[in-house]
Tab-separated table of C-alpha atoms and ligand atoms in Angstrom:
chain	number	residue	atom	x	y	z
M	1	UNK	CA	0.000	0.000	0.000
M	2	UNK	CA	1.160	3.554	-0.732
M	3	UNK	CA	-0.280	7.044	-0.816
M	4	UNK	CA	-1.618	7.644	-4.313
M	5	UNK	CA	-3.204	10.763	-5.798
M	6	UNK	CA	-3.747	12.505	-9.118
M	7	UNK	CA	-1.930	15.530	-10.548
M	8	UNK	CA	-3.441	17.875	-7.934
M	9	UNK	CA	-1.937	15.802	-5.091
M	10	UNK	CA	-5.396	15.874	-3.510
M	11	UNK	CA	-6.970	13.681	-2.197
M	12	UNK	CA	-4.388	11.051	-1.240
M	13	UNK	CA	-5.581	7.465	-0.725
M	14	UNK	CA	-3.782	4.339	0.414
M	15	UNK	CA	-3.778	2.044	-2.614
M	16	UNK	CA	-1.916	-0.894	-4.028
M	17	UNK	CA	-0.197	-0.082	-7.332
M	18	UNK	CA	0.077	-3.155	-9.566
M	19	UNK	CA	2.121	-2.958	-12.760
M	20	UNK	CA	1.270	-5.805	-15.144
M	21	UNK	CA	3.637	-6.443	-18.058
M	22	UNK	CA	1.552	-8.836	-20.133
M	23	UNK	CA	-2.051	-9.380	-21.103
M	24	UNK	CA	-2.134	-12.650	-19.163
M	25	UNK	CA	-0.917	-10.928	-16.008
M	26	UNK	CA	-3.453	-8.136	-16.471
M	27	UNK	CA	-6.200	-10.718	-16.904
M	28	UNK	CA	-5.203	-12.463	-13.686
M	29	UNK	CA	-5.159	-9.186	-11.727
M	30	UNK	CA	-8.604	-8.186	-13.008
M	31	UNK	CA	-10.216	-11.520	-12.277
M	32	UNK	CA	-8.510	-12.018	-8.883
M	33	UNK	CA	-9.127	-8.540	-7.407
M	34	UNK	CA	-12.489	-7.476	-5.969
M	35	UNK	CA	-12.127	-4.242	-7.931
M	36	UNK	CA	-9.492	-2.423	-10.005
M	37	UNK	CA	-9.047	0.776	-11.977
M	38	UNK	CA	-6.539	1.523	-14.729
M	39	UNK	CA	-4.072	4.379	-14.349
M	40	UNK	CA	-2.283	6.014	-17.269
M	41	UNK	CA	0.164	8.801	-16.421
M	42	UNK	CA	-1.733	10.233	-13.443
M	43	UNK	CA	-2.484	13.584	-15.140
M	44	UNK	CA	-6.146	13.600	-14.139
M	45	UNK	CA	-6.285	16.049	-11.248
M	46	UNK	CA	-8.279	14.105	-8.665
M	47	UNK	CA	-8.961	10.501	-7.733
M	48	UNK	CA	-10.233	9.013	-10.997
M	49	UNK	CA	-7.071	6.960	-11.534
M	50	UNK	CA	-6.800	5.827	-7.915
M	51	UNK	CA	-8.301	2.413	-7.216
M	52	UNK	CA	-8.880	1.339	-3.652
M	53	UNK	CA	-7.588	-1.264	-3.019
M	54	UNK	CA	-6.041	-1.937	-6.442
M	55	UNK	CA	-4.743	0.428	-9.147
M	56	UNK	CA	-3.352	-0.915	-12.417
M	57	UNK	CA	-0.316	0.994	-13.675
M	58	UNK	CA	-0.602	0.637	-17.476
M	59	UNK	CA	2.615	2.304	-18.630
M	60	UNK	CA	4.311	-0.996	-19.528
M	61	UNK	CA	1.817	-1.386	-22.365
M	62	UNK	CA	3.717	1.152	-24.420
M	63	UNK	CA	4.272	-0.173	-27.920
M	64	UNK	CA	3.270	1.467	-31.166
M	65	UNK	CA	2.059	-1.384	-33.330
M	66	UNK	CA	1.407	-0.127	-36.865
M	67	UNK	CA	1.017	3.026	-38.921
M	68	UNK	CA	-0.655	3.527	-42.291
M	69	UNK	CA	1.096	6.411	-44.049
M	70	UNK	CA	-1.797	6.714	-46.535
M	71	UNK	CA	-4.584	7.252	-44.014
M	72	UNK	CA	-2.642	8.332	-40.902
M	73	UNK	CA	-4.123	5.468	-38.847
M	74	UNK	CA	-1.907	4.582	-35.876
M	75	UNK	CA	-2.472	1.449	-33.791
M	76	UNK	CA	-0.815	1.639	-30.368
M	77	UNK	CA	-1.013	0.238	-26.855
M	78	UNK	CA	-2.841	2.276	-24.275
M	79	UNK	CA	0.210	3.177	-22.169
M	80	UNK	CA	1.901	5.127	-24.982
M	81	UNK	CA	2.178	8.858	-24.232
M	82	UNK	CA	0.766	11.380	-26.706
M	83	UNK	CA	4.168	13.075	-26.380
M	84	UNK	CA	5.857	9.926	-27.729
M	85	UNK	CA	3.399	9.778	-30.619
M	86	UNK	CA	4.189	13.412	-31.433
M	87	UNK	CA	7.950	12.834	-31.207
M	88	UNK	CA	7.691	9.848	-33.539
M	89	UNK	CA	5.271	11.264	-36.098
M	90	UNK	CA	5.547	15.046	-36.202
M	91	UNK	CA	8.936	14.824	-37.963
M	92	UNK	CA	7.077	12.823	-40.641
M	93	UNK	CA	4.330	15.445	-40.944
M	94	UNK	CA	1.589	13.968	-38.720
M	95	UNK	CA	-0.043	15.246	-35.529
M	96	UNK	CA	-2.886	13.868	-33.335
M	97	UNK	CA	-6.285	15.241	-34.290
M	98	UNK	CA	-6.980	16.281	-30.688
M	99	UNK	CA	-4.499	17.040	-27.887
M	100	UNK	CA	-5.198	18.300	-24.346
M	101	UNK	CA	-3.083	20.978	-22.611
M	102	UNK	CA	-0.353	18.497	-21.682
M	103	UNK	CA	1.310	15.877	-23.883
M	104	UNK	CA	2.193	13.755	-20.839
M	105	UNK	CA	-1.040	11.767	-21.048
M	106	UNK	CA	-1.419	8.195	-22.230
M	107	UNK	CA	-3.576	7.040	-25.094
M	108	UNK	CA	-5.732	5.140	-22.568
M	109	UNK	CA	-6.143	8.227	-20.374
M	110	UNK	CA	-7.013	10.411	-23.380
M	111	UNK	CA	-9.713	7.948	-24.473
M	112	UNK	CA	-11.091	7.329	-20.973
M	113	UNK	CA	-11.494	11.089	-20.371
M	114	UNK	CA	-12.356	11.697	-24.059
M	115	UNK	CA	-10.143	14.763	-23.836
M	116	UNK	CA	-10.839	17.963	-25.729
M	117	UNK	CA	-8.343	20.377	-27.206
M	118	UNK	CA	-8.300	23.944	-28.419
M	119	UNK	CA	-10.060	22.742	-31.587
M	120	UNK	CA	-13.144	21.184	-29.989
M	121	UNK	CA	-15.422	23.725	-31.690
M	122	UNK	CA	-14.200	22.409	-35.070
M	123	UNK	CA	-13.036	18.829	-34.594
M	124	UNK	CA	-14.848	17.519	-31.516
M	125	UNK	CA	-13.235	15.467	-28.752
M	126	UNK	CA	-10.567	12.719	-28.855
M	127	UNK	CA	-13.227	10.264	-29.948
M	128	UNK	CA	-13.459	12.057	-33.321
M	129	UNK	CA	-10.114	10.575	-34.304
M	130	UNK	CA	-10.701	7.172	-32.697
M	131	UNK	CA	-11.412	4.250	-35.056
M	132	UNK	CA	-11.549	1.424	-32.530
M	133	UNK	CA	-10.562	0.447	-28.999
M	134	UNK	CA	-9.845	-2.951	-27.428
M	135	UNK	CA	-11.107	-3.248	-23.870
M	136	UNK	CA	-10.542	-6.010	-21.299
M	137	UNK	CA	-13.747	-6.655	-19.352
M	138	UNK	CA	-14.487	-8.078	-15.871
M	139	UNK	CA	-13.906	-11.718	-16.942
M	140	UNK	CA	-10.635	-10.920	-18.729
M	141	UNK	CA	-12.125	-11.128	-22.228
M	142	UNK	CA	-10.854	-8.542	-24.717
M	143	UNK	CA	-13.462	-6.988	-26.977
M	144	UNK	CA	-12.835	-4.673	-29.899
M	145	UNK	CA	-15.366	-1.867	-30.083
M	146	UNK	CA	-16.011	0.888	-32.588
M	147	UNK	CA	-18.875	2.868	-34.097
M	148	UNK	CA	-19.865	-0.366	-35.937
M	149	UNK	CA	-18.900	-3.154	-33.503
M	150	UNK	CA	-19.871	-3.417	-29.794
M	151	UNK	CA	-21.157	0.106	-30.229
M	152	UNK	CA	-22.565	0.519	-26.749
M	153	UNK	CA	-19.234	-0.386	-25.162
M	154	UNK	CA	-17.477	2.039	-27.519
M	155	UNK	CA	-19.885	4.852	-26.675
M	156	UNK	CA	-19.475	4.459	-22.929
M	157	UNK	CA	-15.718	3.846	-23.038
M	158	UNK	CA	-14.887	7.224	-24.626
M	159	UNK	CA	-15.350	9.488	-21.616
M	160	UNK	CA	-16.183	6.556	-19.311
M	161	UNK	CA	-13.228	7.262	-16.954
M	162	UNK	CA	-11.920	3.689	-17.002
M	163	UNK	CA	-15.159	2.290	-15.603
M	164	UNK	CA	-16.009	0.111	-18.627
M	165	UNK	CA	-12.808	-1.955	-18.381
M	166	UNK	CA	-9.120	-1.660	-19.173
M	167	UNK	CA	-8.215	-0.212	-22.567
M	168	UNK	CA	-5.429	-2.280	-24.106
M	169	UNK	CA	-5.016	-0.929	-27.623
M	170	UNK	CA	-6.574	1.666	-29.884
M	171	UNK	CA	-6.478	2.923	-33.447
M	172	UNK	CA	-6.338	6.690	-33.801
M	173	UNK	CA	-6.185	8.896	-36.857
M	174	UNK	CA	-3.386	11.442	-37.093
M	175	UNK	CA	-3.740	14.559	-39.265
M	176	UNK	CA	-1.240	15.765	-41.853
M	177	UNK	CA	0.327	19.076	-40.875
M	178	UNK	CA	2.534	21.341	-43.008
M	179	UNK	CA	5.054	22.139	-40.245
M	180	UNK	CA	5.738	21.841	-36.522
M	181	UNK	CA	5.054	25.566	-36.137
M	182	UNK	CA	1.872	27.386	-35.216
M	183	UNK	CA	0.767	30.751	-36.572
M	184	UNK	CA	-0.633	32.356	-33.434
M	185	UNK	CA	-2.760	35.500	-33.204
M	186	UNK	CA	-3.091	37.018	-29.735
M	187	UNK	CA	-6.064	39.331	-29.262
M	188	UNK	CA	-6.562	41.206	-25.982
M	189	UNK	CA	-10.189	41.392	-24.791
M	190	UNK	CA	-10.989	44.140	-22.289
M	191	UNK	CA	-13.746	42.109	-20.619
M	192	UNK	CA	-15.891	39.000	-20.864
M	193	UNK	CA	-18.267	40.342	-23.526
M	194	UNK	CA	-15.336	41.257	-25.736
M	195	UNK	CA	-13.781	37.798	-25.255
M	196	UNK	CA	-17.018	36.044	-26.198
M	197	UNK	CA	-17.396	38.242	-29.243
M	198	UNK	CA	-13.869	37.324	-30.393
M	199	UNK	CA	-14.569	33.595	-29.948
M	200	UNK	CA	-17.854	33.839	-31.846
M	201	UNK	CA	-16.346	35.693	-34.777
M	202	UNK	CA	-13.339	33.317	-34.839
M	203	UNK	CA	-15.337	30.116	-35.316
M	204	UNK	CA	-13.313	29.362	-38.455
M	205	UNK	CA	-10.003	29.330	-36.553
M	206	UNK	CA	-8.673	25.794	-36.078
M	207	UNK	CA	-7.514	26.423	-32.508
M	208	UNK	CA	-8.769	28.977	-29.997
M	209	UNK	CA	-8.316	29.469	-26.269
M	210	UNK	CA	-8.276	32.377	-23.841
M	211	UNK	CA	-6.289	33.007	-20.712
M	212	UNK	CA	-8.613	34.930	-18.445
M	213	UNK	CA	-7.723	37.221	-15.512
M	214	UNK	CA	-10.170	35.857	-12.970
M	215	UNK	CA	-9.349	38.487	-10.351
M	216	UNK	CA	-10.195	41.528	-12.484
M	217	UNK	CA	-13.549	43.051	-11.500
M	218	UNK	CA	-15.910	45.847	-12.506
M	219	UNK	CA	-15.599	46.918	-16.147
M	220	UNK	CA	-12.578	44.632	-16.499
M	221	UNK	CA	-14.420	41.509	-15.372
M	222	UNK	CA	-13.245	38.645	-17.560
M	223	UNK	CA	-10.445	40.512	-19.327
M	224	UNK	CA	-8.557	37.995	-21.375
M	225	UNK	CA	-5.952	37.241	-23.950
M	226	UNK	CA	-7.596	35.223	-26.711
M	227	UNK	CA	-5.175	33.099	-28.697
M	228	UNK	CA	-6.014	31.720	-32.136
M	229	UNK	CA	-3.816	29.196	-33.900
M	230	UNK	CA	-3.271	27.523	-37.277
M	231	UNK	CA	-0.667	24.974	-38.339
M	232	UNK	CA	1.830	27.259	-40.064
M	233	UNK	CA	2.286	26.849	-43.819
M	234	UNK	CA	5.731	27.036	-45.395
M	235	UNK	CA	5.008	30.563	-46.624
M	236	UNK	CA	4.327	31.642	-43.011
M	237	UNK	CA	7.826	30.584	-41.938
M	238	UNK	CA	11.169	32.339	-42.112
M	239	UNK	CA	13.702	31.103	-44.664
M	240	UNK	CA	15.534	29.043	-42.022
M	241	UNK	CA	12.350	27.581	-40.543
M	242	UNK	CA	10.944	26.673	-43.962
M	243	UNK	CA	14.169	24.856	-44.858
M	244	UNK	CA	13.482	22.328	-42.054
M	245	UNK	CA	9.797	22.813	-41.157
M	246	UNK	CA	9.598	19.928	-38.697
M	247	UNK	CA	12.813	20.706	-36.818
M	248	UNK	CA	12.150	23.076	-33.984
M	249	UNK	CA	14.538	23.994	-31.191
M	250	UNK	CA	14.101	21.877	-28.079
M	251	UNK	CA	12.309	23.877	-25.389
M	252	UNK	CA	14.347	23.978	-22.199
M	253	UNK	CA	12.531	22.358	-19.293
M	254	UNK	CA	12.665	23.844	-15.843
M	255	UNK	CA	11.846	22.016	-12.620
M	256	UNK	CA	9.977	23.459	-9.655
M	257	UNK	CA	11.590	22.856	-6.215
M	258	UNK	CA	10.143	19.764	-4.444
M	259	UNK	CA	8.024	21.738	-2.012
M	260	UNK	CA	7.239	25.318	-2.939
M	261	UNK	CA	6.178	27.481	0.050
M	262	UNK	CA	2.403	27.830	-0.252
M	263	UNK	CA	2.447	31.333	1.336
M	264	UNK	CA	3.994	32.556	-1.940
M	265	UNK	CA	0.566	32.073	-3.479
M	266	UNK	CA	-1.883	34.564	-2.087
M	267	UNK	CA	-4.501	36.929	-3.440
M	268	UNK	CA	-1.949	39.768	-3.769
M	269	UNK	CA	0.688	37.763	-5.629
M	270	UNK	CA	-1.915	36.169	-7.904
M	271	UNK	CA	-3.573	39.531	-8.608
M	272	UNK	CA	-0.204	41.109	-9.428
M	273	UNK	CA	0.798	38.166	-11.626
M	274	UNK	CA	-2.499	38.177	-13.522
M	275	UNK	CA	-2.421	41.923	-14.180
M	276	UNK	CA	1.222	41.797	-15.311
M	277	UNK	CA	0.518	38.802	-17.562
M	278	UNK	CA	-2.440	40.522	-19.185
M	279	UNK	CA	-0.547	43.748	-19.906
M	280	UNK	CA	2.538	41.936	-21.162
M	281	UNK	CA	0.313	39.893	-23.507
M	282	UNK	CA	-1.641	42.955	-24.608
M	283	UNK	CA	1.623	44.726	-25.527
M	284	UNK	CA	2.708	41.748	-27.647
M	285	UNK	CA	-0.709	41.387	-29.312
M	286	UNK	CA	-0.704	40.343	-32.929
M	287	UNK	CA	0.716	37.539	-35.016
M	288	UNK	CA	3.695	35.376	-34.201
M	289	UNK	CA	5.111	32.038	-35.283
M	290	UNK	CA	5.547	29.751	-32.315
M	291	UNK	CA	6.659	26.157	-31.757
M	292	UNK	CA	3.902	23.563	-31.286
M	293	UNK	CA	5.085	22.836	-27.735
M	294	UNK	CA	4.658	26.383	-26.463
M	295	UNK	CA	1.269	26.752	-28.171
M	296	UNK	CA	-0.301	23.458	-27.094
M	297	UNK	CA	1.627	22.541	-23.954
M	298	UNK	CA	3.005	25.697	-22.292
M	299	UNK	CA	2.920	24.176	-18.800
M	300	UNK	CA	4.887	21.104	-19.782
M	301	UNK	CA	8.060	23.220	-19.916
M	302	UNK	CA	7.785	23.698	-16.150
M	303	UNK	CA	8.182	20.154	-14.885
M	304	UNK	CA	6.475	19.343	-11.600
M	305	UNK	CA	4.627	22.693	-11.511
M	306	UNK	CA	1.843	21.017	-9.531
M	307	UNK	CA	4.153	21.288	-6.516
M	308	UNK	CA	3.890	25.083	-6.383
M	309	UNK	CA	0.659	24.605	-4.476
M	310	UNK	CA	2.437	23.101	-1.480
M	311	UNK	CA	1.797	19.949	0.513
M	312	UNK	CA	-1.984	20.239	0.698
M	313	UNK	CA	-2.274	20.095	-3.066
M	314	UNK	CA	-4.703	21.853	-5.361
M	315	UNK	CA	-8.008	21.281	-7.059
M	316	UNK	CA	-9.231	22.280	-10.440
M	317	UNK	CA	-12.712	23.544	-11.067
M	318	UNK	CA	-13.851	23.002	-14.664
M	319	UNK	CA	-17.365	23.409	-15.889
M	320	UNK	CA	-19.053	23.933	-19.238
M	321	UNK	CA	-22.062	26.194	-19.670
M	322	UNK	CA	-24.472	25.859	-22.576
M	323	UNK	CA	-24.356	28.634	-25.173
M	324	UNK	CA	-27.592	30.378	-24.240
M	325	UNK	CA	-26.684	30.806	-20.565
M	326	UNK	CA	-22.904	30.974	-20.897
M	327	UNK	CA	-22.560	34.744	-20.747
M	328	UNK	CA	-24.664	35.134	-17.582
M	329	UNK	CA	-23.176	32.020	-15.996
M	330	UNK	CA	-19.562	33.010	-16.651
M	331	UNK	CA	-20.253	36.480	-15.304
M	332	UNK	CA	-21.715	34.997	-12.109
M	333	UNK	CA	-18.768	32.588	-11.717
M	334	UNK	CA	-16.181	35.328	-12.232
M	335	UNK	CA	-17.985	37.682	-9.867
M	336	UNK	CA	-18.000	35.004	-7.154
M	337	UNK	CA	-14.276	34.298	-7.669
M	338	UNK	CA	-13.304	37.949	-7.779
M	339	UNK	CA	-15.392	38.742	-4.675
M	340	UNK	CA	-13.815	35.840	-2.772
M	341	UNK	CA	-10.330	37.042	-3.841
M	342	UNK	CA	-9.479	33.381	-4.456
M	343	UNK	CA	-7.838	33.872	-7.822
M	344	UNK	CA	-6.056	31.334	-9.905
M	345	UNK	CA	-2.957	31.742	-12.094
M	346	UNK	CA	-4.436	29.412	-14.584
M	347	UNK	CA	-7.873	30.405	-15.682
M	348	UNK	CA	-8.677	29.168	-19.129
M	349	UNK	CA	-11.746	29.821	-21.256
M	350	UNK	CA	-12.619	27.805	-24.339
M	351	UNK	CA	-15.474	27.655	-26.818
M	352	UNK	CA	-16.647	24.044	-27.171
M	353	UNK	CA	-18.596	22.589	-30.072
M	354	UNK	CA	-21.457	20.111	-30.023
M	355	UNK	CA	-21.462	17.051	-27.758
M	356	UNK	CA	-20.298	14.013	-29.731
M	357	UNK	CA	-20.111	11.277	-27.089
M	358	UNK	CA	-22.411	9.517	-24.613
M	359	UNK	CA	-20.805	10.427	-21.296
M	360	UNK	CA	-18.019	12.840	-22.221
M	361	UNK	CA	-17.722	16.276	-20.727
M	362	UNK	CA	-18.002	18.653	-23.708
M	363	UNK	CA	-21.247	20.234	-24.854
M	364	UNK	CA	-21.756	23.264	-27.070
M	365	UNK	CA	-20.913	26.330	-25.008
M	366	UNK	CA	-18.074	27.784	-22.956
M	367	UNK	CA	-15.802	25.965	-20.556
M	368	UNK	CA	-13.953	27.668	-17.722
M	369	UNK	CA	-11.094	25.948	-15.881
M	370	UNK	CA	-9.317	27.275	-12.789
M	371	UNK	CA	-6.874	25.947	-10.216
M	372	UNK	CA	-7.188	26.612	-6.493
M	373	UNK	CA	-4.885	25.600	-3.653
M	374	UNK	CA	-6.824	23.267	-1.397
M	375	UNK	CA	-7.956	25.059	1.778
M	376	UNK	CA	-11.201	25.633	3.648
M	377	UNK	CA	-12.047	28.853	1.790
M	378	UNK	CA	-11.370	27.550	-1.696
M	379	UNK	CA	-13.361	24.361	-1.025
M	380	UNK	CA	-16.268	26.575	0.073
M	381	UNK	CA	-15.874	28.782	-3.006
M	382	UNK	CA	-15.882	25.757	-5.321
M	383	UNK	CA	-19.182	24.636	-3.804
M	384	UNK	CA	-20.587	28.073	-4.622
M	385	UNK	CA	-19.247	27.693	-8.170
M	386	UNK	CA	-20.959	24.279	-8.377
M	387	UNK	CA	-24.297	25.882	-7.499
M	388	UNK	CA	-23.868	28.699	-10.035
M	389	UNK	CA	-22.964	26.167	-12.732
M	390	UNK	CA	-26.015	24.006	-12.023
M	391	UNK	CA	-28.299	27.060	-11.939
M	392	UNK	CA	-27.099	27.900	-15.477
M	393	UNK	CA	-27.543	24.385	-16.864
M	394	UNK	CA	-23.839	23.540	-16.872
M	395	UNK	CA	-21.904	20.387	-16.004
M	396	UNK	CA	-18.480	19.341	-14.682
M	397	UNK	CA	-15.371	17.608	-16.045
M	398	UNK	CA	-14.647	14.327	-14.254
M	399	UNK	CA	-10.981	14.324	-15.301
M	400	UNK	CA	-10.521	17.492	-13.235
M	401	UNK	CA	-12.822	16.675	-10.332
M	402	UNK	CA	-11.481	15.703	-6.905
M	403	UNK	CA	-14.150	16.872	-4.488
M	404	UNK	CA	-17.631	17.018	-6.038
M	405	UNK	CA	-20.501	15.315	-4.230
M	406	UNK	CA	-22.696	12.597	-5.676
M	407	UNK	CA	-25.707	14.933	-5.504
M	408	UNK	CA	-23.887	17.729	-7.342
M	409	UNK	CA	-23.007	15.392	-10.188
M	410	UNK	CA	-26.542	14.000	-10.383
M	411	UNK	CA	-28.055	17.507	-10.371
M	412	UNK	CA	-25.742	18.664	-13.161
M	413	UNK	CA	-25.765	15.619	-15.386
M	414	UNK	CA	-28.691	13.231	-15.843
M	415	UNK	CA	-26.381	10.930	-17.825
M	416	UNK	CA	-24.621	9.950	-14.557
M	417	UNK	CA	-27.582	7.909	-13.301
M	418	UNK	CA	-27.905	6.213	-16.694
M	419	UNK	CA	-24.188	5.377	-16.702
M	420	UNK	CA	-24.341	3.954	-13.169
M	421	UNK	CA	-27.414	1.877	-14.134
M	422	UNK	CA	-25.667	0.484	-17.223
M	423	UNK	CA	-22.624	-0.462	-15.088
M	424	UNK	CA	-24.814	-2.355	-12.620
M	425	UNK	CA	-26.745	-4.181	-15.358
M	426	UNK	CA	-23.678	-5.279	-17.296
M	427	UNK	CA	-21.568	-6.381	-14.322
M	428	UNK	CA	-18.924	-3.668	-14.770
M	429	UNK	CA	-19.681	-2.607	-11.234
M	430	UNK	CA	-18.112	-3.691	-8.860
M	431	UNK	CA	-15.172	-5.003	-10.936
M	432	UNK	CA	-14.031	-1.527	-12.051
M	433	UNK	CA	-14.075	1.186	-9.431
M	434	UNK	CA	-12.011	4.257	-8.661
M	435	UNK	CA	-12.001	6.393	-5.523
M	436	UNK	CA	-13.883	8.912	-7.671
M	437	UNK	CA	-16.533	6.435	-8.851
M	438	UNK	CA	-17.101	5.406	-5.228
M	439	UNK	CA	-17.442	9.037	-4.132
M	440	UNK	CA	-19.844	9.798	-6.985
M	441	UNK	CA	-21.716	6.448	-6.950
M	442	UNK	CA	-20.993	5.757	-10.596
B	1	LIG	C1	-1.575	20.562	-17.377
B	1	LIG	C2	-2.799	19.780	-17.754
B	1	LIG	C3	-3.576	20.242	-18.802
B	1	LIG	C4	-4.717	19.533	-19.180
B	1	LIG	N1	-5.442	20.026	-20.214
B	1	LIG	C5	-6.523	19.347	-20.626
B	1	LIG	C6	-7.268	19.800	-21.744
B	1	LIG	O1	-6.950	20.826	-22.350
B	1	LIG	N2	-8.344	19.062	-22.135
B	1	LIG	C7	-8.695	17.925	-21.496
B	1	LIG	O2	-9.683	17.293	-21.914
B	1	LIG	N3	-8.004	17.459	-20.434
B	1	LIG	C8	-6.936	18.145	-19.993
B	1	LIG	N4	-6.208	17.671	-18.934
B	1	LIG	C9	-6.646	16.423	-18.278
B	1	LIG	C10	-5.970	15.183	-18.907
B	1	LIG	O3	-5.941	15.285	-20.314
B	1	LIG	C11	-6.802	13.949	-18.552
B	1	LIG	O4	-6.956	13.858	-17.182
B	1	LIG	C12	-6.210	12.620	-19.057
B	1	LIG	O5	-7.178	11.621	-18.821
B	1	LIG	C13	-4.944	12.236	-18.325
B	1	LIG	O6	-4.392	11.077	-18.925
B	1	LIG	P1	-3.492	10.054	-18.090
B	1	LIG	O7	-2.885	9.099	-19.041
B	1	LIG	O8	-2.550	10.805	-17.198
B	1	LIG	O9	-4.607	9.309	-17.274
B	1	LIG	P2	-4.805	9.116	-15.696
B	1	LIG	O10	-4.829	10.445	-15.036
B	1	LIG	O11	-3.852	8.127	-15.171
B	1	LIG	O12	-6.297	8.516	-15.724
B	1	LIG	C14	-7.380	9.320	-16.107
B	1	LIG	C15	-8.602	8.428	-16.342
B	1	LIG	O13	-8.328	7.541	-17.428
B	1	LIG	C16	-8.525	6.201	-17.014
B	1	LIG	N5	-7.540	5.376	-17.733
B	1	LIG	C17	-6.222	5.617	-17.879
B	1	LIG	N6	-5.656	4.630	-18.591
B	1	LIG	C18	-6.630	3.742	-18.885
B	1	LIG	C19	-6.675	2.502	-19.573
B	1	LIG	N7	-5.596	1.951	-20.131
B	1	LIG	N8	-7.859	1.861	-19.657
B	1	LIG	C20	-8.987	2.382	-19.107
B	1	LIG	N9	-8.994	3.557	-18.452
B	1	LIG	C21	-7.840	4.226	-18.341
B	1	LIG	C22	-8.320	6.204	-15.522
B	1	LIG	O14	-9.002	5.120	-14.905
B	1	LIG	C23	-8.923	7.549	-15.140
B	1	LIG	O15	-10.300	7.445	-15.012
B	1	LIG	C24	-5.079	18.343	-18.510
B	1	LIG	C25	-4.291	17.878	-17.449
B	1	LIG	C26	-3.158	18.584	-17.075
B	1	LIG	C27	-2.311	18.067	-15.943
């Protein structure tokens, strides 16, 4: 037994971490244990990849099996990191259709959370590029599922948070890209209305995301830097870049000290940081050519940044609000955060497109994500944010959740009861359980 948690280091549970190296061993662990849950690279914030008593570390299943250079179809084991796929295929002109804000996630984790990227409004979630998945069920049988075969299993597995079985292999489609560079346009938005207007008029942009200053109030409420991105064409690049369009300088990684003093993070330092970041971004507004790493994965350059929140860890709040109530809902959320003075360095706003999966998080509207150090006041604030979200018809992202109650989830998302019912009927419960599924009665 050891203390195990997600990326937020909260909550910590005593769990047994088992690391199978073969399908036969995995089969034995699943059939012998009262319950298990798969774990990829532990980048979900809370307790979704923590199984009490048993957690299955899946990183030894890390082979890429085949690639079709005509169609871009890659078959790989579930423990492969998206970062490894990018390193192997970007030099050949291919990139995953959908990537989240970190490349240190496994294929299995990306499917189980059905992750969304900055292009959800155009390309949908990870499932859009997923041809099939092979899943090991409670009796150790492996079933291939896709939109045509074992469709129900496929539908629940994408976004099912590991609760439909252990993903062994998958086939994903990569997209052809002209270079490893991104043509980025940064547009300052003086407040929330301006940010929403920029998103709405930029629907044709392939990638869009905004960093939002969640501590600004009054007329500046919701001031943001909206960033739009396109895969850069050769004509966008300098002479040197165009000569080797897939060779970009290695970003230097920096590491955060093991335990960062949590007093360094307070409302004054966060307010000062946010204001400085906004004005620095506003001064550099306009077009620039940037490497794919700094556009898609800016936080990855700061290794172990989750430790800046100190020993108690941190929690992320991420909700999505439907289009028609998004403006009012976001305003209410930002007002509550600003009034509480519980700001976050990392507040991100994205425009999502239509829902394309059975139990996945995204729906058409706006998603807001913020980090908070775990303490009594922030836990109270997040409950207030839960209520505001529910009052505006929104729902929550399970890959980020570490503290929601069963009733909150049920009130926000009628699909939760249906999912739990399906798990009971098909015998997936109790074989597959995480600390999160127990907390939320999934
Ligand atoms: C800095 C940062 C930025 C992020 N940005 C985004 C973003 O922009 N968009 C987004 O959607 N998400 C984002 N995330 C969340 C992240 O993409 C998801 O939590 C993802 O699931 C993590 O993958 P993992 O391999 O680390 O999985 P883990 O955290 O280990 O597990 C996550 C879930 O996947 C399940 N799982 C893992 N492997 C398997 C398997 N082989 N079979 C069955 N189930 C499995 C687990 O049981 C668990 O429920 C971000 C996270 C971080 C830390």
